[in-house]
Coordinates of C-alpha atoms in Angstrom, one line a residue:
M1214 CA 8.5 -151.6 92.1
S1215 CA 10.4 -154.1 91.5
P1216 CA 9.7 -157.0 89.6
A1217 CA 10.2 -159.4 92.5
E1218 CA 8.0 -157.7 94.9
L1219 CA 5.3 -157.5 91.7
E1220 CA 5.8 -161.1 91.7
K1221 CA 4.9 -161.7 95.2
Q1222 CA 1.6 -159.2 94.7
T1223 CA 0.0 -161.1 91.9
E1224 CA 0.8 -164.6 93.9
K1225 CA -1.1 -163.1 96.4
L1226 CA -4.1 -162.0 93.8
E1227 CA -4.0 -165.7 92.8
I1228 CA -7.7 -167.8 93.4
D1229 CA -8.3 -171.3 93.6
D1230 CA -11.4 -172.3 92.4
D1231 CA -11.2 -175.8 94.4
E1232 CA -9.2 -174.4 97.3
Q1233 CA -10.2 -177.7 98.9
E1234 CA -8.3 -180.3 97.3
I1235 CA -9.8 -184.6 97.7
V1236 CA -7.2 -185.4 100.0
E1237 CA -6.1 -189.0 99.4
G1238 CA -8.1 -192.0 101.2
Q1239 CA -11.0 -189.5 101.3
T1240 CA -13.9 -188.5 99.4
A1241 CA -16.1 -185.0 100.4
D1242 CA -18.5 -187.0 101.7
G1243 CA -16.1 -189.2 104.7
A1244 CA -15.7 -191.9 101.8
A1245 CA -13.4 -194.1 101.0
P1246 CA -12.6 -193.2 97.3
A1247 CA -12.1 -195.7 94.1
A1248 CA -8.4 -194.0 93.2
K1249 CA -6.4 -191.0 94.7
K1250 CA -7.5 -187.8 93.2
K1251 CA -6.3 -183.9 92.8
K1252 CA -7.9 -181.2 91.4
P1253 CA -5.5 -179.2 89.4
K1254 CA -5.3 -175.4 91.0
K1255 CA -6.7 -173.2 87.9
K1256 CA -4.9 -169.6 88.6
K1257 CA -6.2 -166.5 87.7
K1258 CA -4.0 -164.2 84.9
K1259 CA -1.8 -162.0 86.1
A1260 CA -2.7 -158.5 87.0
P1261 CA -2.4 -157.0 83.0
L1262 CA 0.0 -153.9 82.3
A1263 CA -1.2 -150.9 81.1
P1264 CA 0.0 -149.6 77.5
G1265 CA 3.3 -148.6 77.3
N1266 CA 4.5 -150.9 80.6
S1267 CA 2.4 -149.1 83.3
L1268 CA 2.0 -151.5 86.5
V1269 CA -1.3 -151.9 86.9
I1270 CA -3.1 -153.3 90.8
Q1271 CA -5.8 -153.6 92.4
G1272 CA -6.8 -151.4 89.5
Q1273 CA -4.5 -148.3 90.7
V1274 CA -1.9 -147.0 88.1
Q1275 CA 1.8 -146.5 89.1
H1276 CA 3.7 -145.0 86.7
Q1277 CA 2.9 -143.3 83.4
A1278 CA 2.2 -144.9 80.0
E1279 CA 4.8 -144.5 76.8
P1280 CA 3.6 -142.7 74.8
P1281 CA 1.2 -140.8 77.8
T1282 CA -2.2 -142.2 77.4
I1283 CA -3.7 -142.5 81.4
P1284 CA -5.3 -139.4 82.6
V1285 CA -3.2 -137.6 85.4
A1286 CA -6.3 -137.7 87.5
R1287 CA -6.2 -141.7 87.6
L1288 CA -2.0 -141.2 88.7
F1289 CA -3.7 -139.2 91.4
P1290 CA -6.7 -140.9 93.2
E1291 CA -7.1 -138.3 96.0
G1292 CA -6.9 -135.3 94.0
I1293 CA -4.3 -133.5 95.1
Y1294 CA -1.4 -132.7 92.4
P1295 CA 2.0 -131.7 93.4
E1296 CA 3.0 -128.7 94.7
G1297 CA 6.0 -126.6 92.5
E1298 CA 9.1 -125.6 93.5
I1299 CA 9.1 -122.7 96.5
Q1300 CA 10.8 -119.0 96.4
N1301 CA 10.0 -116.3 99.2
Y1302 CA 10.0 -113.3 98.4
K1303 CA 12.9 -110.6 99.3
E1304 CA 13.8 -109.2 102.4
D1305 CA 10.9 -106.7 102.4
N1306 CA 8.5 -109.0 101.8
M1307 CA 9.8 -112.6 104.1
W1308 CA 7.2 -111.0 106.7
R1309 CA 4.7 -112.1 105.0
V1310 CA 6.0 -116.0 105.1
T1311 CA 4.6 -116.1 109.2
D1312 CA 1.6 -113.4 108.6
E1313 CA -1.5 -115.7 110.1
E1314 CA -4.1 -113.0 107.5
K1315 CA -1.4 -113.7 104.6
R1316 CA -1.5 -117.5 105.4
Y1317 CA -5.7 -117.9 105.6
L1318 CA -6.1 -115.7 102.5
E1319 CA -3.9 -118.6 100.5
R1320 CA -5.2 -121.1 102.4
Q1321 CA -8.6 -120.0 100.4
E1322 CA -6.9 -120.4 97.2
H1323 CA -5.9 -124.2 97.8
D1324 CA -8.3 -125.4 95.6
N1325 CA -6.9 -122.9 91.9
Y1326 CA -3.6 -123.7 93.7
N1327 CA -4.2 -127.3 93.2
E1328 CA -6.3 -126.5 89.6
A1329 CA -3.0 -125.0 88.3
R1330 CA -0.6 -127.6 89.5
K1331 CA -2.4 -130.5 87.7
C1332 CA -2.3 -128.3 84.5
A1333 CA 1.6 -127.9 85.5
E1334 CA 1.5 -132.0 86.5
I1335 CA 0.3 -132.9 82.7
H1336 CA 2.6 -130.4 81.7
R1337 CA 6.2 -132.1 83.0
Q1338 CA 4.5 -135.6 81.9
V1339 CA 4.2 -134.4 78.5
R1340 CA 7.5 -133.4 77.8
K1341 CA 9.0 -135.8 79.7
Y1342 CA 8.1 -138.3 77.0
A1343 CA 8.4 -135.7 74.1
Q1344 CA 11.9 -135.0 75.9
K1345 CA 12.9 -138.5 75.2
T1346 CA 10.6 -139.1 71.5
I1347 CA 11.6 -136.8 69.8
K1348 CA 14.6 -137.3 67.4
P1349 CA 16.2 -135.8 63.6
G1350 CA 13.9 -137.2 60.9
M1351 CA 11.0 -136.7 62.6
T1352 CA 8.4 -134.1 60.6
M1353 CA 7.1 -131.1 62.8
I1354 CA 3.3 -132.4 62.3
E1355 CA 4.6 -135.8 63.8
I1356 CA 6.2 -133.8 67.1
C1357 CA 2.6 -131.8 67.2
D1358 CA 1.1 -134.4 67.1
L1359 CA 3.0 -136.4 70.3
I1360 CA 2.9 -133.7 72.4
E1361 CA -1.1 -132.8 71.3
N1362 CA -2.2 -136.1 72.1
G1363 CA -0.4 -136.8 75.0
T1364 CA -1.7 -133.5 76.4
R1365 CA -6.0 -134.2 75.1
N1366 CA -5.1 -137.6 77.0
L1367 CA -3.3 -136.9 80.2
I1368 CA -5.8 -133.6 80.9
E1369 CA -9.1 -135.6 79.4
A1370 CA -9.6 -132.6 77.5
N1371 CA -13.9 -131.6 77.3
G1372 CA -14.2 -128.6 75.3
L1373 CA -13.3 -125.1 77.2
S1374 CA -13.2 -126.5 80.7
A1375 CA -9.8 -128.8 80.5
G1376 CA -7.7 -129.3 77.1
I1377 CA -4.7 -127.5 75.1
G1378 CA -4.2 -124.5 76.2
F1379 CA -2.6 -122.6 72.7
P1380 CA -1.0 -124.6 69.9
T1381 CA 2.2 -126.2 69.9
G1382 CA 5.2 -124.0 68.9
C1383 CA 7.9 -126.1 67.8
S1384 CA 10.0 -122.8 65.8
L1385 CA 13.5 -123.7 64.8
N1386 CA 16.8 -121.6 64.5
H1387 CA 16.0 -118.0 63.9
V1388 CA 12.4 -118.3 64.1
A1389 CA 12.0 -117.1 67.7
A1390 CA 8.2 -118.0 68.2
H1391 CA 4.3 -118.7 66.8
Y1392 CA 5.3 -121.4 64.3
T1393 CA 3.5 -124.5 64.3
P1394 CA 2.9 -126.4 61.0
N1395 CA -0.2 -126.0 59.2
A1396 CA -1.3 -129.4 57.3
G1397 CA 0.8 -130.7 54.4
D1398 CA 4.1 -128.9 56.1
P1399 CA 6.6 -130.9 55.0
T1400 CA 9.4 -129.3 57.4
V1401 CA 11.5 -131.9 58.5
L1402 CA 13.8 -131.6 62.2
Q1403 CA 17.6 -131.8 61.6
Y1404 CA 20.7 -132.2 63.8
D1405 CA 22.0 -129.3 63.5
D1406 CA 18.5 -127.0 64.1
V1407 CA 17.6 -125.4 67.5
M1408 CA 13.8 -126.1 68.3
K1409 CA 11.7 -124.0 70.8
I1410 CA 8.3 -126.1 72.3
D1411 CA 6.1 -124.3 73.6
F1412 CA 3.3 -126.2 74.4
G1413 CA 0.3 -125.3 77.0
T1414 CA -2.4 -126.7 79.2
Q1415 CA -5.8 -125.0 80.4
I1416 CA -8.4 -126.4 83.0
N1417 CA -11.2 -124.1 83.9
G1418 CA -9.3 -121.8 82.0
R1419 CA -6.5 -121.7 84.1
I1420 CA -3.6 -121.6 81.3
I1421 CA -0.2 -123.3 82.5
D1422 CA 2.5 -121.6 79.5
C1423 CA 5.7 -123.7 79.8
A1424 CA 8.6 -123.7 77.2
F1425 CA 12.3 -125.1 76.9
T1426 CA 14.6 -125.2 73.9
M1427 CA 15.9 -129.0 72.2
T1428 CA 19.1 -129.2 70.1
F1429 CA 21.4 -132.3 68.9
N1430 CA 24.6 -130.5 68.3
P1431 CA 26.3 -130.0 72.0
R1432 CA 27.5 -126.8 70.5
Y1433 CA 24.6 -124.8 70.8
D1434 CA 24.8 -126.0 74.7
P1435 CA 25.7 -122.4 75.6
L1436 CA 23.2 -120.7 74.1
K1437 CA 20.3 -122.6 76.3
E1438 CA 22.6 -122.1 79.2
A1439 CA 22.6 -118.3 79.4
V1440 CA 18.4 -118.5 77.8
K1441 CA 18.3 -121.0 81.0
D1442 CA 19.8 -119.0 83.3
A1443 CA 17.9 -115.8 82.5
T1444 CA 14.9 -117.0 83.0
N1445 CA 16.1 -118.0 86.3
T1446 CA 16.9 -115.2 87.2
G1447 CA 13.8 -113.3 86.3
I1448 CA 11.9 -116.1 88.5
R1449 CA 14.2 -115.0 91.2
E1450 CA 13.6 -111.2 90.9
A1451 CA 9.7 -111.3 90.0
G1452 CA 7.4 -110.7 93.3
I1453 CA 4.9 -108.4 95.5
D1454 CA 5.9 -105.0 94.4
A1455 CA 8.9 -105.5 92.0
R1456 CA 9.1 -103.0 88.9
L1457 CA 8.8 -105.2 85.8
C1458 CA 11.6 -102.5 84.1
E1459 CA 14.1 -104.0 87.2
I1460 CA 13.2 -107.6 85.9
G1461 CA 14.3 -106.5 82.8
A1462 CA 17.8 -105.5 83.9
A1463 CA 18.3 -108.2 85.7
I1464 CA 17.7 -110.4 82.9
Q1465 CA 19.5 -108.9 80.6
E1466 CA 22.3 -108.5 82.7
T1467 CA 22.2 -112.2 83.1
M1468 CA 21.6 -113.3 79.0
E1469 CA 24.4 -110.9 78.2
S1470 CA 27.4 -112.5 79.8
Y1471 CA 27.5 -115.7 77.9
E1472 CA 28.8 -115.9 74.5
V1473 CA 28.6 -118.5 71.8
E1474 CA 30.9 -120.0 69.1
L1475 CA 29.8 -121.2 66.3
D1476 CA 32.2 -122.2 63.3
G1477 CA 34.7 -120.6 64.8
K1478 CA 33.4 -117.0 65.3
T1479 CA 31.9 -116.2 69.0
Y1480 CA 28.5 -114.3 69.6
Q1481 CA 27.5 -112.6 72.7
V1482 CA 24.3 -113.9 73.3
K1483 CA 21.6 -111.2 73.2
P1484 CA 18.0 -111.0 74.9
I1485 CA 15.0 -110.6 72.1
R1486 CA 14.2 -107.1 73.1
N1487 CA 10.7 -107.3 71.9
L1488 CA 9.9 -110.5 73.2
N1489 CA 8.1 -110.1 76.9
G1490 CA 7.0 -112.5 79.4
H1491 CA 3.3 -111.7 80.2
S1492 CA 0.8 -111.7 83.0
I1493 CA -1.8 -114.8 82.7
E1494 CA -5.7 -115.0 83.7
R1495 CA -8.4 -117.2 83.0
Y1496 CA -8.7 -117.6 78.7
Q1497 CA -6.7 -114.9 78.4
I1498 CA -2.9 -115.9 77.9
H1499 CA -1.7 -112.2 77.6
A1500 CA -3.4 -110.1 80.0
G1501 CA -2.3 -106.6 80.0
K1502 CA 1.2 -106.7 81.7
S1503 CA 4.4 -107.7 80.1
V1504 CA 7.3 -109.0 81.5
P1505 CA 10.2 -107.2 79.4
I1506 CA 13.9 -109.3 79.3
V1507 CA 15.6 -105.7 79.0
D1508 CA 15.7 -103.2 80.8
N1509 CA 12.5 -101.0 79.4
G1510 CA 11.5 -98.1 81.7
D1511 CA 8.4 -100.1 82.5
Q1512 CA 7.6 -98.8 86.2
T1513 CA 4.8 -101.1 86.1
K1514 CA 4.8 -103.5 90.2
M1515 CA 3.3 -107.2 90.1
E1516 CA 0.9 -107.9 92.5
E1517 CA -0.3 -110.2 94.7
G1518 CA -2.3 -113.1 93.8
E1519 CA -1.0 -112.3 89.9
Y1520 CA 0.3 -115.3 87.6
F1521 CA 2.9 -114.7 85.2
A1522 CA 4.8 -116.2 82.3
I1523 CA 8.8 -115.6 82.4
E1524 CA 10.2 -116.2 79.7
T1525 CA 13.4 -115.4 77.9
F1526 CA 14.7 -115.5 74.6
G1527 CA 18.3 -115.2 73.6
S1528 CA 19.6 -114.5 70.1
T1529 CA 23.3 -114.7 68.2
G1530 CA 21.3 -112.4 65.5
N1531 CA 19.9 -108.7 66.3
G1532 CA 18.3 -109.7 69.2
Y1533 CA 14.8 -107.9 67.2
V1534 CA 11.8 -109.6 65.5
V1535 CA 9.6 -109.1 63.0
E1536 CA 6.6 -111.0 61.1
D1537 CA 7.1 -112.8 58.4
M1538 CA 6.2 -116.8 56.9
E1539 CA 2.7 -118.2 57.3
C1540 CA 0.8 -117.8 59.6
S1541 CA -0.8 -120.4 61.4
H1542 CA -2.0 -118.8 65.1
Y1543 CA -4.9 -117.1 65.7
M1544 CA -6.7 -115.8 68.7
K1545 CA -10.2 -114.3 69.6
D1546 CA -9.1 -110.9 71.1
F1547 CA -10.5 -110.8 74.4
H1548 CA -12.7 -107.9 74.1
A1549 CA -13.9 -108.0 70.4
P1550 CA -16.6 -105.9 70.0
H1551 CA -20.2 -107.1 68.1
V1552 CA -19.7 -106.8 64.7
P1553 CA -22.2 -107.8 62.3
L1554 CA -21.0 -110.1 60.0
K1555 CA -22.2 -110.5 56.0
L1556 CA -20.8 -114.2 55.3
A1557 CA -22.8 -116.4 56.4
R1558 CA -19.8 -119.4 55.8
S1559 CA -18.0 -116.3 58.6
K1560 CA -20.6 -116.5 61.0
Q1561 CA -20.5 -120.7 61.2
L1562 CA -16.9 -120.9 61.5
L1563 CA -17.0 -117.7 64.5
N1564 CA -19.3 -120.3 66.5
T1565 CA -17.2 -123.0 65.9
I1566 CA -13.9 -120.6 67.4
N1567 CA -17.1 -119.6 70.4
K1568 CA -17.4 -123.2 70.9
E1569 CA -14.6 -125.1 70.6
F1570 CA -12.1 -122.3 71.6
G1571 CA -13.1 -119.3 73.2
T1572 CA -10.9 -116.9 73.2
L1573 CA -7.7 -119.2 73.5
A1574 CA -5.5 -119.4 71.0
F1575 CA -6.0 -121.7 68.0
C1576 CA -4.5 -122.8 64.6
R1577 CA -5.0 -124.3 61.9
R1578 CA -4.4 -127.6 62.3
Y1579 CA -7.1 -127.0 65.1
L1580 CA -9.9 -126.4 62.4
D1581 CA -8.9 -129.4 60.0
R1582 CA -9.0 -131.5 63.1
L1583 CA -13.2 -130.2 63.9
G1584 CA -13.8 -131.5 59.9
E1585 CA -13.9 -127.8 58.9
Q1586 CA -13.3 -127.0 55.4
R1587 CA -12.6 -124.0 53.2
Y1588 CA -12.5 -121.3 55.5
L1589 CA -9.2 -119.9 54.7
M1590 CA -11.5 -116.8 53.2
A1591 CA -13.9 -116.9 56.2
L1592 CA -10.4 -116.7 59.3
K1593 CA -9.5 -113.8 57.1
N1594 CA -12.7 -112.1 57.0
L1595 CA -12.9 -112.3 60.8
V1596 CA -9.2 -111.1 61.0
D1597 CA -10.5 -108.1 58.5
V1598 CA -13.1 -106.6 61.1
G1599 CA -11.3 -107.5 64.4
I1600 CA -12.8 -110.2 66.0
V1601 CA -9.7 -112.4 65.3
N1602 CA -5.9 -111.8 65.8
P1603 CA -3.2 -113.5 63.8
Y1604 CA -0.3 -114.7 65.4
P1605 CA 2.4 -115.0 62.3
P1606 CA 5.7 -117.0 63.5
L1607 CA 8.4 -114.1 64.5
V1608 CA 11.7 -114.5 63.1
D1609 CA 15.6 -112.7 63.6
T1610 CA 17.6 -112.1 61.3
K1611 CA 17.5 -115.1 58.3
G1612 CA 21.1 -116.5 57.7
K1613 CA 24.3 -118.1 58.7
G1614 CA 24.8 -117.6 63.0
C1615 CA 21.4 -116.6 64.0
Y1616 CA 20.2 -118.7 66.3
T1617 CA 17.5 -117.8 68.7
A1618 CA 16.5 -119.9 72.2
Q1619 CA 13.7 -119.9 74.6
Y1620 CA 13.4 -121.0 78.5
E1621 CA 9.6 -120.3 80.1
H1622 CA 7.8 -121.1 83.6
T1623 CA 4.7 -119.9 85.3
I1624 CA 4.9 -118.7 88.3
V1625 CA 2.0 -117.5 91.1
L1626 CA 2.4 -114.7 93.6
K1627 CA 0.9 -116.0 96.5
P1628 CA 0.6 -113.7 99.1
T1629 CA 3.0 -115.6 101.6
C1630 CA 5.8 -116.9 98.9
K1631 CA 5.9 -117.6 94.8
E1632 CA 5.6 -121.1 93.4
V1633 CA 7.4 -121.8 90.2
L1634 CA 4.6 -124.2 88.9
T1635 CA 6.1 -125.9 85.8
R1636 CA 9.3 -126.8 88.2
G1637 CA 10.6 -129.9 87.0
D1638 CA 13.9 -132.4 86.8
D1639 CA 14.4 -131.2 83.7
Y1640 CA 14.9 -127.6 84.0

């Protein structure tokens, strides 16, 4: 709405407490007045603006605040959320588009799709603000707080029923994944850094997993373009009955067609062969099927109704990652057995994990936020007995010339077509 239209709208809201003025030469009872008199109009204050200059007219929010604080449910009062990008399946599955049975099955899943679309819309709005706000000089903790607070506000975080899908990854340079700062981490974002932002949202365990790479030095643009193109290739090749190895082969071919020049040296972009995309189920971020980014010979097929995170990682290093650095990510094993715990502190910590995270991934900052203290020994005990799994940072070759990038989208294989739930104007 333009400023002129807003002015007209607010003028209509003006209220005159004494609309009937006392007209010259006549009083309210018809008698002649002692002197002509007019009461001044009392104007009601203009409709206020929400934080960040969001327009509010008659209680209806028109725009998101900055920083994002307005629950996305208020932006869509009818409860219907934007559809993602629709892609048709390949020729042998084109019949699904018009098949009545498949169309009927798809209509039965509307509520589930709408729930996932809400999560995706929250991701788009939070990352839009993050992309224009994050700058060199910010600490990693400040960056994660910006993203996670925005997610909590927009999704109206409520324990296991709605909230953050997993800890915000902000892995730098040769670190490809699973880095988020622990309390006290002084790391500061630099102009020459390559940062992978990987965060998720969830409602009733329906997890949306989506990632992008941020750089400030344009010399890394070819690296980002290679990985973005590879991810889009994986999305294009994905579909019902598609073999995972064939998707990986297409991704690999795309990514390896790119080169990056850094400091006078040319590097071929390599897919990180031991990192994969994955299927997603409720409260289970890695649900059993892995989507390779190289041809690994896996003949497993994708199936109707499945949700997948299609993610690719490119590197100017070895194209292979190992675990290193201090661990921050943890997740309760989805199939964790019942293990008698001897330490009372371990039992207390497990109760907190069950209540707040269930089988969703968490990090040490989240435990700090809940007021947990002196929990490292108890956490180690839960790891040692197999109840909780640690996920340390995954790093390629440390040294000059090694940089990694990531792009990721969540898709759903609907009966008639595939939907890229997290697609946005940015990527």
